[in-house]
């Protein structure tokens, strides 16, 4: 949801309520253009007003009315899903996530089991009032942050570029299947 989409955020009798809302004559928020190539006008919300230089949207044809001349968008997505590039991106994702989740869950279960099964071990002081249980609990937070950092780094270095190329190619093929329209 975009903060400048012109939709009401609150309820009541204020200026944002349906009773107190007034139409603007070309407000700056309506003239904002997105430079992001992935911003899809149709997915952004049907209630957003069209700018002066934006072409009018057409209602998509019903399934029975479409001509069977070109490939359908569904066929394009299935083809991309079966492609070697897509399988490689998914494989890289799985090769990181499955061991990461397994290791983190094992570490968490070991912490919980140790806290319940070995209370003397967990109560052993390490330095002053700090005991093994406190260090292990703080270790849970530390491993959460480390795993998050490692995931973001892995995604940036090994998957993002290939995934964006796939997404770009898929969108281009889908737009071509829809007749090159918006």
mmCIF file with all atom_site columns, C-alpha atoms in Angstrom:
data_model
loop_
_atom_site.group_PDB
_atom_site.id
_atom_site.type_symbol
_atom_site.label_atom_id
_atom_site.label_alt_id
_atom_site.label_comp_id
_atom_site.label_asym_id
_atom_site.label_entity_id
_atom_site.label_seq_id
_atom_site.pdbx_PDB_ins_code
_atom_site.Cartn_x
_atom_site.Cartn_y
_atom_site.Cartn_z
_atom_site.occupancy
_atom_site.B_iso_or_equiv
_atom_site.pdbx_formal_charge
_atom_site.auth_seq_id
_atom_site.auth_comp_id
_atom_site.auth_asym_id
_atom_site.auth_atom_id
_atom_site.pdbx_PDB_model_num
ATOM 1   C CA . UNK A 1 1   ? 0.000   0.000   0.000   1.00 0.00 ? 1   UNK A CA 1
ATOM 2   C CA . UNK A 1 2   ? 1.416   3.334   -0.981  1.00 0.00 ? 2   UNK A CA 1
ATOM 3   C CA . UNK A 1 3   ? 1.143   6.269   1.417   1.00 0.00 ? 3   UNK A CA 1
ATOM 4   C CA . UNK A 1 4   ? 0.068   8.593   -1.383  1.00 0.00 ? 4   UNK A CA 1
ATOM 5   C CA . UNK A 1 5   ? -2.679  6.442   -2.843  1.00 0.00 ? 5   UNK A CA 1
ATOM 6   C CA . UNK A 1 6   ? -5.459  8.811   -1.740  1.00 0.00 ? 6   UNK A CA 1
ATOM 7   C CA . UNK A 1 7   ? -7.377  6.199   0.228   1.00 0.00 ? 7   UNK A CA 1
ATOM 8   C CA . UNK A 1 8   ? -8.823  6.921   3.628   1.00 0.00 ? 8   UNK A CA 1
ATOM 9   C CA . UNK A 1 9   ? -6.672  5.780   6.546   1.00 0.00 ? 9   UNK A CA 1
ATOM 10  C CA . UNK A 1 10  ? -8.970  6.583   9.442   1.00 0.00 ? 10  UNK A CA 1
ATOM 11  C CA . UNK A 1 11  ? -12.595 6.397   10.392  1.00 0.00 ? 11  UNK A CA 1
ATOM 12  C CA . UNK A 1 12  ? -14.902 8.994   11.838  1.00 0.00 ? 12  UNK A CA 1
ATOM 13  C CA . UNK A 1 13  ? -15.908 12.472  10.805  1.00 0.00 ? 13  UNK A CA 1
ATOM 14  C CA . UNK A 1 14  ? -12.455 13.932  10.075  1.00 0.00 ? 14  UNK A CA 1
ATOM 15  C CA . UNK A 1 15  ? -11.142 15.165  6.735   1.00 0.00 ? 15  UNK A CA 1
ATOM 16  C CA . UNK A 1 16  ? -10.185 11.587  5.799   1.00 0.00 ? 16  UNK A CA 1
ATOM 17  C CA . UNK A 1 17  ? -13.691 10.237  6.331   1.00 0.00 ? 17  UNK A CA 1
ATOM 18  C CA . UNK A 1 18  ? -15.921 9.618   3.304   1.00 0.00 ? 18  UNK A CA 1
ATOM 19  C CA . UNK A 1 19  ? -18.154 12.500  4.387   1.00 0.00 ? 19  UNK A CA 1
ATOM 20  C CA . UNK A 1 20  ? -15.266 14.971  4.737   1.00 0.00 ? 20  UNK A CA 1
ATOM 21  C CA . UNK A 1 21  ? -13.237 13.920  1.682   1.00 0.00 ? 21  UNK A CA 1
ATOM 22  C CA . UNK A 1 22  ? -12.936 16.356  -1.214  1.00 0.00 ? 22  UNK A CA 1
ATOM 23  C CA . UNK A 1 23  ? -11.470 15.765  -4.651  1.00 0.00 ? 23  UNK A CA 1
ATOM 24  C CA . UNK A 1 24  ? -8.235  17.597  -5.500  1.00 0.00 ? 24  UNK A CA 1
ATOM 25  C CA . UNK A 1 25  ? -7.674  19.362  -8.773  1.00 0.00 ? 25  UNK A CA 1
ATOM 26  C CA . UNK A 1 26  ? -4.409  17.690  -9.832  1.00 0.00 ? 26  UNK A CA 1
ATOM 27  C CA . UNK A 1 27  ? -2.773  17.183  -6.434  1.00 0.00 ? 27  UNK A CA 1
ATOM 28  C CA . UNK A 1 28  ? 0.953   16.434  -6.459  1.00 0.00 ? 28  UNK A CA 1
ATOM 29  C CA . UNK A 1 29  ? 0.414   12.966  -4.991  1.00 0.00 ? 29  UNK A CA 1
ATOM 30  C CA . UNK A 1 30  ? -1.580  11.955  -8.079  1.00 0.00 ? 30  UNK A CA 1
ATOM 31  C CA . UNK A 1 31  ? 1.140   13.086  -10.488 1.00 0.00 ? 31  UNK A CA 1
ATOM 32  C CA . UNK A 1 32  ? 3.813   10.849  -8.968  1.00 0.00 ? 32  UNK A CA 1
ATOM 33  C CA . UNK A 1 33  ? 5.381   8.459   -11.487 1.00 0.00 ? 33  UNK A CA 1
ATOM 34  C CA . UNK A 1 34  ? 7.215   5.321   -10.490 1.00 0.00 ? 34  UNK A CA 1
ATOM 35  C CA . UNK A 1 35  ? 10.535  4.638   -12.166 1.00 0.00 ? 35  UNK A CA 1
ATOM 36  C CA . UNK A 1 36  ? 10.587  1.064   -10.882 1.00 0.00 ? 36  UNK A CA 1
ATOM 37  C CA . UNK A 1 37  ? 10.273  -1.338  -13.862 1.00 0.00 ? 37  UNK A CA 1
ATOM 38  C CA . UNK A 1 38  ? 8.475   -3.828  -11.597 1.00 0.00 ? 38  UNK A CA 1
ATOM 39  C CA . UNK A 1 39  ? 5.685   -1.421  -10.651 1.00 0.00 ? 39  UNK A CA 1
ATOM 40  C CA . UNK A 1 40  ? 2.636   -2.927  -12.295 1.00 0.00 ? 40  UNK A CA 1
ATOM 41  C CA . UNK A 1 41  ? -0.201  -0.472  -12.732 1.00 0.00 ? 41  UNK A CA 1
ATOM 42  C CA . UNK A 1 42  ? -2.878  -3.155  -12.661 1.00 0.00 ? 42  UNK A CA 1
ATOM 43  C CA . UNK A 1 43  ? -1.579  -4.633  -9.403  1.00 0.00 ? 43  UNK A CA 1
ATOM 44  C CA . UNK A 1 44  ? -1.286  -1.299  -7.617  1.00 0.00 ? 44  UNK A CA 1
ATOM 45  C CA . UNK A 1 45  ? -4.992  -0.882  -6.987  1.00 0.00 ? 45  UNK A CA 1
ATOM 46  C CA . UNK A 1 46  ? -8.039  -0.238  -9.127  1.00 0.00 ? 46  UNK A CA 1
ATOM 47  C CA . UNK A 1 47  ? -9.031  2.826   -7.113  1.00 0.00 ? 47  UNK A CA 1
ATOM 48  C CA . UNK A 1 48  ? -5.944  4.890   -7.924  1.00 0.00 ? 48  UNK A CA 1
ATOM 49  C CA . UNK A 1 49  ? -6.672  7.827   -10.223 1.00 0.00 ? 49  UNK A CA 1
ATOM 50  C CA . UNK A 1 50  ? -4.974  7.897   -13.602 1.00 0.00 ? 50  UNK A CA 1
ATOM 51  C CA . UNK A 1 51  ? -2.735  10.852  -14.373 1.00 0.00 ? 51  UNK A CA 1
ATOM 52  C CA . UNK A 1 52  ? -3.155  13.038  -17.434 1.00 0.00 ? 52  UNK A CA 1
ATOM 53  C CA . UNK A 1 53  ? -0.400  11.246  -19.338 1.00 0.00 ? 53  UNK A CA 1
ATOM 54  C CA . UNK A 1 54  ? -1.393  7.731   -18.258 1.00 0.00 ? 54  UNK A CA 1
ATOM 55  C CA . UNK A 1 55  ? -3.371  5.791   -20.882 1.00 0.00 ? 55  UNK A CA 1
ATOM 56  C CA . UNK A 1 56  ? -6.810  4.651   -19.852 1.00 0.00 ? 56  UNK A CA 1
ATOM 57  C CA . UNK A 1 57  ? -6.947  1.112   -18.524 1.00 0.00 ? 57  UNK A CA 1
ATOM 58  C CA . UNK A 1 58  ? -8.999  -1.449  -20.339 1.00 0.00 ? 58  UNK A CA 1
ATOM 59  C CA . UNK A 1 59  ? -10.883 -4.250  -18.710 1.00 0.00 ? 59  UNK A CA 1
ATOM 60  C CA . UNK A 1 60  ? -9.233  -7.589  -19.503 1.00 0.00 ? 60  UNK A CA 1
ATOM 61  C CA . UNK A 1 61  ? -11.252 -9.819  -21.793 1.00 0.00 ? 61  UNK A CA 1
ATOM 62  C CA . UNK A 1 62  ? -12.981 -12.872 -20.418 1.00 0.00 ? 62  UNK A CA 1
ATOM 63  C CA . UNK A 1 63  ? -11.262 -16.218 -20.982 1.00 0.00 ? 63  UNK A CA 1
ATOM 64  C CA . UNK A 1 64  ? -13.703 -17.260 -23.657 1.00 0.00 ? 64  UNK A CA 1
ATOM 65  C CA . UNK A 1 65  ? -13.187 -14.005 -25.592 1.00 0.00 ? 65  UNK A CA 1
ATOM 66  C CA . UNK A 1 66  ? -9.395  -14.287 -25.892 1.00 0.00 ? 66  UNK A CA 1
ATOM 67  C CA . UNK A 1 67  ? -7.977  -15.393 -29.158 1.00 0.00 ? 67  UNK A CA 1
ATOM 68  C CA . UNK A 1 68  ? -5.908  -18.565 -29.041 1.00 0.00 ? 68  UNK A CA 1
ATOM 69  C CA . UNK A 1 69  ? -3.262  -17.194 -31.446 1.00 0.00 ? 69  UNK A CA 1
ATOM 70  C CA . UNK A 1 70  ? -0.361  -16.692 -29.001 1.00 0.00 ? 70  UNK A CA 1
ATOM 71  C CA . UNK A 1 71  ? 0.858   -18.318 -25.816 1.00 0.00 ? 71  UNK A CA 1
ATOM 72  C CA . UNK A 1 72  ? -1.130  -17.601 -22.684 1.00 0.00 ? 72  UNK A CA 1
ATOM 73  C CA . UNK A 1 73  ? 0.528   -16.044 -19.641 1.00 0.00 ? 73  UNK A CA 1
ATOM 74  C CA . UNK A 1 74  ? -0.121  -19.220 -17.657 1.00 0.00 ? 74  UNK A CA 1
ATOM 75  C CA . UNK A 1 75  ? 1.834   -21.272 -20.190 1.00 0.00 ? 75  UNK A CA 1
ATOM 76  C CA . UNK A 1 76  ? 4.717   -18.810 -19.993 1.00 0.00 ? 76  UNK A CA 1
ATOM 77  C CA . UNK A 1 77  ? 4.927   -19.113 -16.199 1.00 0.00 ? 77  UNK A CA 1
ATOM 78  C CA . UNK A 1 78  ? 4.818   -22.905 -16.373 1.00 0.00 ? 78  UNK A CA 1
ATOM 79  C CA . UNK A 1 79  ? 7.574   -22.856 -18.984 1.00 0.00 ? 79  UNK A CA 1
ATOM 80  C CA . UNK A 1 80  ? 9.722   -20.564 -16.824 1.00 0.00 ? 80  UNK A CA 1
ATOM 81  C CA . UNK A 1 81  ? 9.112   -22.758 -13.779 1.00 0.00 ? 81  UNK A CA 1
ATOM 82  C CA . UNK A 1 82  ? 10.409  -25.777 -15.695 1.00 0.00 ? 82  UNK A CA 1
ATOM 83  C CA . UNK A 1 83  ? 13.457  -23.911 -17.026 1.00 0.00 ? 83  UNK A CA 1
ATOM 84  C CA . UNK A 1 84  ? 16.977  -24.730 -15.849 1.00 0.00 ? 84  UNK A CA 1
ATOM 85  C CA . UNK A 1 85  ? 17.557  -21.132 -14.692 1.00 0.00 ? 85  UNK A CA 1
ATOM 86  C CA . UNK A 1 86  ? 14.518  -21.204 -12.400 1.00 0.00 ? 86  UNK A CA 1
ATOM 87  C CA . UNK A 1 87  ? 15.475  -24.612 -11.026 1.00 0.00 ? 87  UNK A CA 1
ATOM 88  C CA . UNK A 1 88  ? 18.977  -23.310 -10.312 1.00 0.00 ? 88  UNK A CA 1
ATOM 89  C CA . UNK A 1 89  ? 17.621  -20.313 -8.365  1.00 0.00 ? 89  UNK A CA 1
ATOM 90  C CA . UNK A 1 90  ? 15.276  -22.554 -6.370  1.00 0.00 ? 90  UNK A CA 1
ATOM 91  C CA . UNK A 1 91  ? 18.087  -25.042 -5.748  1.00 0.00 ? 91  UNK A CA 1
ATOM 92  C CA . UNK A 1 92  ? 20.377  -22.316 -4.403  1.00 0.00 ? 92  UNK A CA 1
ATOM 93  C CA . UNK A 1 93  ? 17.570  -21.161 -2.124  1.00 0.00 ? 93  UNK A CA 1
ATOM 94  C CA . UNK A 1 94  ? 16.923  -24.665 -0.792  1.00 0.00 ? 94  UNK A CA 1
ATOM 95  C CA . UNK A 1 95  ? 20.622  -25.423 -0.327  1.00 0.00 ? 95  UNK A CA 1
ATOM 96  C CA . UNK A 1 96  ? 20.863  -22.478 2.048   1.00 0.00 ? 96  UNK A CA 1
ATOM 97  C CA . UNK A 1 97  ? 17.491  -22.467 3.785   1.00 0.00 ? 97  UNK A CA 1
ATOM 98  C CA . UNK A 1 98  ? 17.055  -26.170 4.604   1.00 0.00 ? 98  UNK A CA 1
ATOM 99  C CA . UNK A 1 99  ? 20.371  -26.595 6.471   1.00 0.00 ? 99  UNK A CA 1
ATOM 100 C CA . UNK A 1 100 ? 20.008  -23.148 8.079   1.00 0.00 ? 100 UNK A CA 1
ATOM 101 C CA . UNK A 1 101 ? 16.535  -23.885 9.426   1.00 0.00 ? 101 UNK A CA 1
ATOM 102 C CA . UNK A 1 102 ? 17.579  -27.370 10.572  1.00 0.00 ? 102 UNK A CA 1
ATOM 103 C CA . UNK A 1 103 ? 20.631  -26.036 12.422  1.00 0.00 ? 103 UNK A CA 1
ATOM 104 C CA . UNK A 1 104 ? 18.691  -23.211 14.039  1.00 0.00 ? 104 UNK A CA 1
ATOM 105 C CA . UNK A 1 105 ? 15.849  -25.496 15.168  1.00 0.00 ? 105 UNK A CA 1
ATOM 106 C CA . UNK A 1 106 ? 18.348  -28.022 16.556  1.00 0.00 ? 106 UNK A CA 1
ATOM 107 C CA . UNK A 1 107 ? 20.085  -25.229 18.490  1.00 0.00 ? 107 UNK A CA 1
ATOM 108 C CA . UNK A 1 108 ? 16.753  -23.950 19.830  1.00 0.00 ? 108 UNK A CA 1
ATOM 109 C CA . UNK A 1 109 ? 15.537  -27.418 20.873  1.00 0.00 ? 109 UNK A CA 1
ATOM 110 C CA . UNK A 1 110 ? 18.912  -28.109 22.539  1.00 0.00 ? 110 UNK A CA 1
ATOM 111 C CA . UNK A 1 111 ? 18.524  -24.873 24.518  1.00 0.00 ? 111 UNK A CA 1
ATOM 112 C CA . UNK A 1 112 ? 14.989  -25.741 25.649  1.00 0.00 ? 112 UNK A CA 1
ATOM 113 C CA . UNK A 1 113 ? 15.902  -29.346 26.515  1.00 0.00 ? 113 UNK A CA 1
ATOM 114 C CA . UNK A 1 114 ? 18.994  -28.237 28.436  1.00 0.00 ? 114 UNK A CA 1
ATOM 115 C CA . UNK A 1 115 ? 16.941  -25.654 30.338  1.00 0.00 ? 115 UNK A CA 1
ATOM 116 C CA . UNK A 1 116 ? 14.422  -28.287 31.429  1.00 0.00 ? 116 UNK A CA 1
ATOM 117 C CA . UNK A 1 117 ? 16.586  -31.405 31.732  1.00 0.00 ? 117 UNK A CA 1
ATOM 118 C CA . UNK A 1 118 ? 19.792  -29.913 33.150  1.00 0.00 ? 118 UNK A CA 1
ATOM 119 C CA . UNK A 1 119 ? 18.828  -27.056 35.453  1.00 0.00 ? 119 UNK A CA 1
ATOM 120 C CA . UNK A 1 120 ? 22.069  -27.329 37.439  1.00 0.00 ? 120 UNK A CA 1
ATOM 121 C CA . UNK A 1 121 ? 24.149  -26.932 34.288  1.00 0.00 ? 121 UNK A CA 1
ATOM 122 C CA . UNK A 1 122 ? 22.105  -23.926 33.164  1.00 0.00 ? 122 UNK A CA 1
ATOM 123 C CA . UNK A 1 123 ? 22.314  -22.334 36.653  1.00 0.00 ? 123 UNK A CA 1
ATOM 124 C CA . UNK A 1 124 ? 26.120  -22.617 36.775  1.00 0.00 ? 124 UNK A CA 1
ATOM 125 C CA . UNK A 1 125 ? 27.570  -19.100 37.157  1.00 0.00 ? 125 UNK A CA 1
ATOM 126 C CA . UNK A 1 126 ? 29.965  -17.880 34.479  1.00 0.00 ? 126 UNK A CA 1
ATOM 127 C CA . UNK A 1 127 ? 30.764  -14.354 35.641  1.00 0.00 ? 127 UNK A CA 1
ATOM 128 C CA . UNK A 1 128 ? 29.009  -12.748 38.585  1.00 0.00 ? 128 UNK A CA 1
ATOM 129 C CA . UNK A 1 129 ? 25.245  -13.019 38.142  1.00 0.00 ? 129 UNK A CA 1
ATOM 130 C CA . UNK A 1 130 ? 25.581  -14.214 34.537  1.00 0.00 ? 130 UNK A CA 1
ATOM 131 C CA . UNK A 1 131 ? 24.998  -17.955 34.202  1.00 0.00 ? 131 UNK A CA 1
ATOM 132 C CA . UNK A 1 132 ? 25.045  -20.499 31.374  1.00 0.00 ? 132 UNK A CA 1
ATOM 133 C CA . UNK A 1 133 ? 21.296  -20.102 30.728  1.00 0.00 ? 133 UNK A CA 1
ATOM 134 C CA . UNK A 1 134 ? 21.661  -16.340 30.219  1.00 0.00 ? 134 UNK A CA 1
ATOM 135 C CA . UNK A 1 135 ? 24.541  -16.818 27.800  1.00 0.00 ? 135 UNK A CA 1
ATOM 136 C CA . UNK A 1 136 ? 22.631  -19.491 25.880  1.00 0.00 ? 136 UNK A CA 1
ATOM 137 C CA . UNK A 1 137 ? 19.549  -17.236 25.730  1.00 0.00 ? 137 UNK A CA 1
ATOM 138 C CA . UNK A 1 138 ? 21.616  -14.347 24.417  1.00 0.00 ? 138 UNK A CA 1
ATOM 139 C CA . UNK A 1 139 ? 23.171  -16.829 21.985  1.00 0.00 ? 139 UNK A CA 1
ATOM 140 C CA . UNK A 1 140 ? 19.689  -17.463 20.595  1.00 0.00 ? 140 UNK A CA 1
ATOM 141 C CA . UNK A 1 141 ? 19.359  -13.771 19.733  1.00 0.00 ? 141 UNK A CA 1
ATOM 142 C CA . UNK A 1 142 ? 22.860  -13.658 18.307  1.00 0.00 ? 142 UNK A CA 1
ATOM 143 C CA . UNK A 1 143 ? 22.274  -16.679 16.063  1.00 0.00 ? 143 UNK A CA 1
ATOM 144 C CA . UNK A 1 144 ? 18.995  -15.161 14.849  1.00 0.00 ? 144 UNK A CA 1
ATOM 145 C CA . UNK A 1 145 ? 20.789  -12.009 13.734  1.00 0.00 ? 145 UNK A CA 1
ATOM 146 C CA . UNK A 1 146 ? 23.678  -13.974 12.242  1.00 0.00 ? 146 UNK A CA 1
ATOM 147 C CA . UNK A 1 147 ? 21.331  -16.240 10.292  1.00 0.00 ? 147 UNK A CA 1
ATOM 148 C CA . UNK A 1 148 ? 19.407  -13.228 8.998   1.00 0.00 ? 148 UNK A CA 1
ATOM 149 C CA . UNK A 1 149 ? 22.633  -11.532 7.895   1.00 0.00 ? 149 UNK A CA 1
ATOM 150 C CA . UNK A 1 150 ? 23.882  -14.744 6.247   1.00 0.00 ? 150 UNK A CA 1
ATOM 151 C CA . UNK A 1 151 ? 20.572  -15.218 4.412   1.00 0.00 ? 151 UNK A CA 1
ATOM 152 C CA . UNK A 1 152 ? 20.567  -11.645 3.091   1.00 0.00 ? 152 UNK A CA 1
ATOM 153 C CA . UNK A 1 153 ? 24.198  -11.966 1.992   1.00 0.00 ? 153 UNK A CA 1
ATOM 154 C CA . UNK A 1 154 ? 23.561  -15.322 0.306   1.00 0.00 ? 154 UNK A CA 1
ATOM 155 C CA . UNK A 1 155 ? 20.518  -13.946 -1.507  1.00 0.00 ? 155 UNK A CA 1
ATOM 156 C CA . UNK A 1 156 ? 22.398  -10.845 -2.662  1.00 0.00 ? 156 UNK A CA 1
ATOM 157 C CA . UNK A 1 157 ? 25.456  -12.745 -3.894  1.00 0.00 ? 157 UNK A CA 1
ATOM 158 C CA . UNK A 1 158 ? 23.969  -15.946 -5.270  1.00 0.00 ? 158 UNK A CA 1
ATOM 159 C CA . UNK A 1 159 ? 20.289  -15.499 -6.149  1.00 0.00 ? 159 UNK A CA 1
ATOM 160 C CA . UNK A 1 160 ? 19.114  -11.916 -6.621  1.00 0.00 ? 160 UNK A CA 1
ATOM 161 C CA . UNK A 1 161 ? 20.696  -11.228 -9.992  1.00 0.00 ? 161 UNK A CA 1
ATOM 162 C CA . UNK A 1 162 ? 19.512  -14.503 -11.524 1.00 0.00 ? 162 UNK A CA 1
ATOM 163 C CA . UNK A 1 163 ? 16.037  -14.085 -10.010 1.00 0.00 ? 163 UNK A CA 1
ATOM 164 C CA . UNK A 1 164 ? 15.714  -10.536 -11.347 1.00 0.00 ? 164 UNK A CA 1
ATOM 165 C CA . UNK A 1 165 ? 16.780  -11.659 -14.814 1.00 0.00 ? 165 UNK A CA 1
ATOM 166 C CA . UNK A 1 166 ? 14.178  -14.433 -14.687 1.00 0.00 ? 166 UNK A CA 1
ATOM 167 C CA . UNK A 1 167 ? 11.541  -11.996 -13.497 1.00 0.00 ? 167 UNK A CA 1
ATOM 168 C CA . UNK A 1 168 ? 12.386  -9.509  -16.230 1.00 0.00 ? 168 UNK A CA 1
ATOM 169 C CA . UNK A 1 169 ? 12.281  -12.168 -18.957 1.00 0.00 ? 169 UNK A CA 1
ATOM 170 C CA . UNK A 1 170 ? 9.021   -13.580 -17.604 1.00 0.00 ? 170 UNK A CA 1
ATOM 171 C CA . UNK A 1 171 ? 7.363   -10.168 -17.505 1.00 0.00 ? 171 UNK A CA 1
ATOM 172 C CA . UNK A 1 172 ? 8.486   -9.409  -21.045 1.00 0.00 ? 172 UNK A CA 1
ATOM 173 C CA . UNK A 1 173 ? 7.114   -12.741 -22.287 1.00 0.00 ? 173 UNK A CA 1
ATOM 174 C CA . UNK A 1 174 ? 3.847   -12.241 -20.393 1.00 0.00 ? 174 UNK A CA 1
ATOM 175 C CA . UNK A 1 175 ? 3.389   -8.723  -21.784 1.00 0.00 ? 175 UNK A CA 1
ATOM 176 C CA . UNK A 1 176 ? 4.010   -10.105 -25.261 1.00 0.00 ? 176 UNK A CA 1
ATOM 177 C CA . UNK A 1 177 ? 1.375   -12.797 -24.680 1.00 0.00 ? 177 UNK A CA 1
ATOM 178 C CA . UNK A 1 178 ? -1.133  -10.132 -23.615 1.00 0.00 ? 178 UNK A CA 1
ATOM 179 C CA . UNK A 1 179 ? -0.616  -8.209  -26.829 1.00 0.00 ? 179 UNK A CA 1
ATOM 180 C CA . UNK A 1 180 ? 2.021   -5.816  -25.502 1.00 0.00 ? 180 UNK A CA 1
ATOM 181 C CA . UNK A 1 181 ? -0.602  -3.870  -23.601 1.00 0.00 ? 181 UNK A CA 1
ATOM 182 C CA . UNK A 1 182 ? -0.564  -2.492  -20.123 1.00 0.00 ? 182 UNK A CA 1
#
